[in-house]
Tab-separated table of C-alpha atoms in Angstrom:
chain	number	residue	atom	x	y	z
A	29	VAL	CA	0.000	0.000	0.000
A	30	HIS	CA	1.366	3.414	-0.950
A	31	ARG	CA	0.271	5.961	1.624
A	32	ASP	CA	0.850	8.882	-0.731
A	33	SER	CA	-1.207	7.473	-3.595
A	34	PRO	CA	-3.539	10.025	-5.259
A	35	VAL	CA	-6.526	8.147	-3.869
A	36	LEU	CA	-5.475	8.900	-0.316
A	37	ARG	CA	-3.439	12.073	-0.470
A	38	HIS	CA	-3.138	14.993	-2.793
A	39	PRO	CA	0.373	15.201	-4.258
A	40	THR	CA	2.641	17.656	-2.552
A	41	SER	CA	4.943	19.770	-4.653
A	42	PRO	CA	8.565	20.147	-3.544
A	43	PRO	CA	9.063	22.942	-0.990
A	44	PRO	CA	10.890	26.133	-1.972
A	45	LEU	CA	14.421	26.784	-0.857
A	46	GLU	CA	14.740	27.111	2.879
A	47	PRO	CA	14.913	30.761	3.948
A	48	ARG	CA	16.810	31.966	6.993
A	49	SER	CA	13.844	33.963	8.255
A	50	ASN	CA	11.047	32.438	10.341
A	51	PRO	CA	7.759	32.737	8.422
A	52	GLY	CA	4.738	33.767	10.400
A	53	MET	CA	6.709	35.461	13.175
A	54	ALA	CA	5.575	38.854	14.400
A	55	GLY	CA	8.359	40.413	16.395
A	56	ASN	CA	9.380	37.893	19.068
A	57	ARG	CA	5.913	36.438	19.499
A	58	ALA	CA	4.896	33.315	17.616
A	59	PRO	CA	1.252	33.003	16.597
A	60	PRO	CA	-0.515	29.869	17.831
A	61	ALA	CA	-0.518	26.851	15.557
A	62	PRO	CA	-3.796	26.175	13.770
A	63	SER	CA	-6.154	24.088	15.857
A	64	LEU	CA	-6.627	20.438	14.987
A	65	GLU	CA	-10.010	18.814	14.655
A	66	PRO	CA	-11.337	17.287	17.925
A	67	LEU	CA	-11.439	13.803	16.386
A	68	VAL	CA	-7.795	14.116	15.334
A	69	VAL	CA	-6.739	15.388	18.765
A	70	ALA	CA	-8.536	12.555	20.548
A	71	GLN	CA	-7.057	9.835	18.367
A	72	ALA	CA	-3.601	11.422	18.321
A	73	SER	CA	-3.454	11.348	22.133
A	74	ILE	CA	-3.388	7.554	21.865
A	75	GLN	CA	-1.413	7.073	18.665
A	76	LYS	CA	1.374	9.484	19.685
A	77	VAL	CA	2.101	7.186	22.630
A	78	LEU	CA	1.597	3.757	21.058
A	79	ARG	CA	2.937	4.536	17.547
A	80	PRO	CA	1.735	1.180	16.196
A	81	ALA	CA	3.388	1.295	12.756
A	82	ALA	CA	6.780	2.077	14.312
A	83	ARG	CA	6.948	-0.584	17.013
A	84	MET	CA	8.641	-3.315	14.983
A	85	PRO	CA	12.060	-2.392	13.512
A	86	LEU	CA	11.794	-4.505	10.358
A	87	LEU	CA	8.167	-3.667	9.652
A	88	ARG	CA	8.772	0.077	9.818
A	89	LEU	CA	11.511	0.068	7.179
A	90	PRO	CA	9.238	1.112	4.251
A	91	HIS	CA	7.865	4.129	6.124
A	92	GLY	CA	10.863	5.185	8.202
A	93	LEU	CA	14.125	6.967	7.492
A	94	ARG	CA	17.236	8.273	9.165
A	95	GLU	CA	19.143	11.481	8.455
A	96	GLU	CA	22.213	13.178	9.893
A	97	TRP	CA	22.437	16.956	10.158
A	98	THR	CA	25.132	19.482	11.029
A	99	ILE	CA	23.514	22.520	12.644
A	100	GLU	CA	25.094	25.951	13.050
A	101	CYS	CA	24.033	26.472	16.670
A	102	SER	CA	24.197	24.605	19.958
A	103	ALA	CA	21.860	21.712	20.742
A	104	SER	CA	19.968	23.696	23.384
A	105	THR	CA	19.568	26.680	21.063
A	106	PHE	CA	18.145	24.499	18.302
A	107	VAL	CA	15.520	23.076	20.665
A	108	GLU	CA	14.501	26.579	21.733
A	109	ARG	CA	14.266	27.653	18.105
A	110	LEU	CA	11.976	24.720	17.421
A	111	ARG	CA	9.857	25.581	20.441
A	112	ALA	CA	9.299	29.113	19.140
A	113	GLY	CA	9.353	28.400	15.422
A	114	LEU	CA	7.094	25.377	14.942
A	115	PRO	CA	3.822	27.104	15.954
A	116	ALA	CA	4.724	30.085	13.780
A	117	PHE	CA	5.559	27.940	10.791
A	118	SER	CA	2.399	25.848	11.192
A	119	SER	CA	0.382	29.068	11.009
A	120	SER	CA	2.081	30.209	7.821
A	121	ALA	CA	1.071	29.554	4.228
A	122	ASP	CA	4.335	27.648	3.731
A	123	ALA	CA	3.060	24.857	5.976
A	124	GLY	CA	0.455	23.959	3.366
A	125	GLY	CA	-2.021	22.710	5.965
A	126	PHE	CA	0.552	20.641	7.873
A	127	VAL	CA	0.785	21.099	11.638
A	128	TYR	CA	4.045	20.595	13.539
A	129	GLU	CA	3.891	20.076	17.312
A	130	LEU	CA	6.843	19.837	19.688
A	131	VAL	CA	5.693	16.892	21.806
A	132	SER	CA	8.697	16.645	24.119
A	133	ALA	CA	12.147	18.123	24.580
A	134	SER	CA	14.981	17.687	27.045
A	135	VAL	CA	18.330	19.456	27.317
A	136	SER	CA	21.449	18.448	29.252
A	137	GLU	CA	24.935	19.947	29.371
A	138	ARG	CA	26.009	18.990	25.832
A	139	THR	CA	23.096	17.046	24.421
A	140	ALA	CA	19.408	17.507	23.700
A	141	ARG	CA	16.487	15.443	22.486
A	142	ALA	CA	13.237	16.503	20.874
A	143	ARG	CA	10.218	14.793	19.360
A	144	VAL	CA	8.004	16.525	16.812
A	145	ALA	CA	4.548	15.279	15.860
A	146	VAL	CA	3.797	15.913	12.180
A	147	TYR	CA	0.148	16.150	11.167
A	148	THR	CA	-0.126	16.070	7.392
A	149	LYS	CA	-2.769	17.965	5.444
A	150	LEU	CA	-5.075	14.952	5.521
A	151	ARG	CA	-4.032	14.255	9.144
A	152	TRP	CA	-1.759	11.284	8.922
A	153	LEU	CA	0.395	11.356	12.047
A	154	ASP	CA	4.157	11.046	11.625
A	155	SER	CA	6.857	11.287	14.285
A	156	CYS	CA	10.263	12.960	14.045
A	157	GLU	CA	12.844	12.276	16.755
A	158	LEU	CA	15.967	14.416	16.985
A	159	PHE	CA	19.083	13.479	18.978
A	160	LEU	CA	21.480	16.436	19.218
A	161	THR	CA	25.076	16.595	20.450
A	162	ASP	CA	27.211	19.704	20.730
A	163	ASP	CA	30.456	19.849	18.759
A	164	GLY	CA	33.226	20.054	21.340
A	165	ALA	CA	35.528	21.889	18.925
A	166	ALA	CA	32.894	24.436	17.851
A	167	PRO	CA	30.557	25.677	20.599
A	168	ASP	CA	28.085	27.138	18.094
A	169	ARG	CA	27.629	23.904	16.179
A	170	CYS	CA	25.991	20.563	16.873
A	171	SER	CA	25.279	17.293	15.123
A	172	CYS	CA	21.850	15.728	14.941
A	173	VAL	CA	20.627	12.221	14.222
A	174	VAL	CA	17.052	12.284	12.921
A	175	ARG	CA	14.686	9.329	13.022
A	176	TYR	CA	11.421	9.828	11.165
A	177	PHE	CA	8.587	7.368	10.760
A	178	SER	CA	4.892	7.144	10.053
A	179	THR	CA	2.834	5.965	13.025
A	180	GLY	CA	-0.191	4.451	11.304
A	181	LEU	CA	-1.668	3.313	8.017
A	182	LEU	CA	-4.817	5.473	8.153
A	183	PRO	CA	-5.109	9.233	8.748
A	184	LEU	CA	-6.597	10.318	12.068
A	185	SER	CA	-9.375	12.191	10.284
A	186	VAL	CA	-11.008	8.768	9.785
A	187	PRO	CA	-13.265	7.749	12.710
A	188	GLY	CA	-11.797	4.713	14.465
A	189	ALA	CA	-8.463	5.076	12.648
A	190	VAL	CA	-6.406	4.646	15.803
A	191	LEU	CA	-8.014	1.257	16.518
A	192	ILE	CA	-7.582	0.105	12.916
A	193	ASN	CA	-3.962	1.282	12.937
A	194	LEU	CA	-3.333	-0.733	16.097
A	195	LEU	CA	-4.787	-3.846	14.509
A	196	LEU	CA	-2.914	-3.329	11.226
A	197	PHE	CA	0.450	-2.376	12.749
A	198	PHE	CA	2.102	-4.989	10.523
A	199	ALA	CA	0.649	-3.674	7.239
A	200	PRO	CA	3.384	-2.545	4.812
A	201	PHE	CA	3.065	0.952	3.379
A	202	SER	CA	5.339	3.728	2.158
A	203	HIS	CA	5.628	7.367	3.183
A	204	GLY	CA	6.198	8.121	-0.499
A	205	GLY	CA	9.204	10.378	0.113
A	206	LEU	CA	7.161	12.880	2.131
A	207	PRO	CA	9.787	13.398	4.884
A	208	THR	CA	12.602	14.424	2.549
A	209	ARG	CA	10.279	16.339	0.226
A	210	LYS	CA	8.223	18.252	2.767
A	211	SER	CA	8.278	17.461	6.505
A	212	LEU	CA	11.981	17.573	7.351
A	213	PRO	CA	12.694	20.686	5.236
A	214	ASP	CA	9.760	22.356	7.021
A	215	ILE	CA	11.190	21.504	10.441
A	216	ARG	CA	14.569	22.930	9.448
A	217	ARG	CA	12.927	26.088	8.121
A	218	ALA	CA	10.920	26.497	11.325
A	219	ALA	CA	14.150	26.526	13.351
A	220	SER	CA	15.505	29.318	11.129
A	221	VAL	CA	19.136	28.234	11.332
A	222	ALA	CA	21.626	26.881	8.812
A	223	VAL	CA	21.430	23.094	8.595
A	224	GLN	CA	23.503	20.831	6.368
A	225	VAL	CA	22.105	17.379	5.589
A	226	LYS	CA	24.794	14.720	5.367
A	227	GLU	CA	25.169	13.301	1.880
A	228	GLY	CA	23.718	9.842	1.548
A	229	ALA	CA	21.205	10.385	4.356
A	230	GLY	CA	17.582	9.511	3.985
A	231	LEU	CA	17.949	5.739	4.233
A	232	ALA	CA	15.338	3.789	6.158
A	233	PHE	CA	16.347	2.642	9.642
């Protein structure tokens, strides 16, 4: 099953080049992210925790990927930029109806972790995990390992989707290149900082 087939999802055109500015920002205040439908919120509260399509390492290969980034700021700064930038970006026209939510974040002395929930235009729920480590030789630089995967076969706009996704956790399907084409570039743009993607990244994990 191809999750991005025209029957299920409208094709998404490649995003424009990533600007250094943070779209949707007004001064230092970020506008709230667009509200999600109550049905989506209710089902996401369960699926964000259980993540049925991502539980089994081999089964998630077709709809998961791994990237490595070099970021021109510290790990803690990048997390704070995400915290401020994701709601602003989600409210902008560049988001194209996608909603990006910082679900969790933690910062230690030289490392940080963050998890971003990605709600697509038709309300599939994807998950992006970021593991950041400061560069000891360059205080204003960090490396990041990104793990991205789809959490369920059906979008959460479908009544009962979370139950069906739990039952069909083993069903093979593809993300259709959405992370590298849309979601991950959006997350980098929301942080409004220079990010270099390691060549050869994008392989499933």
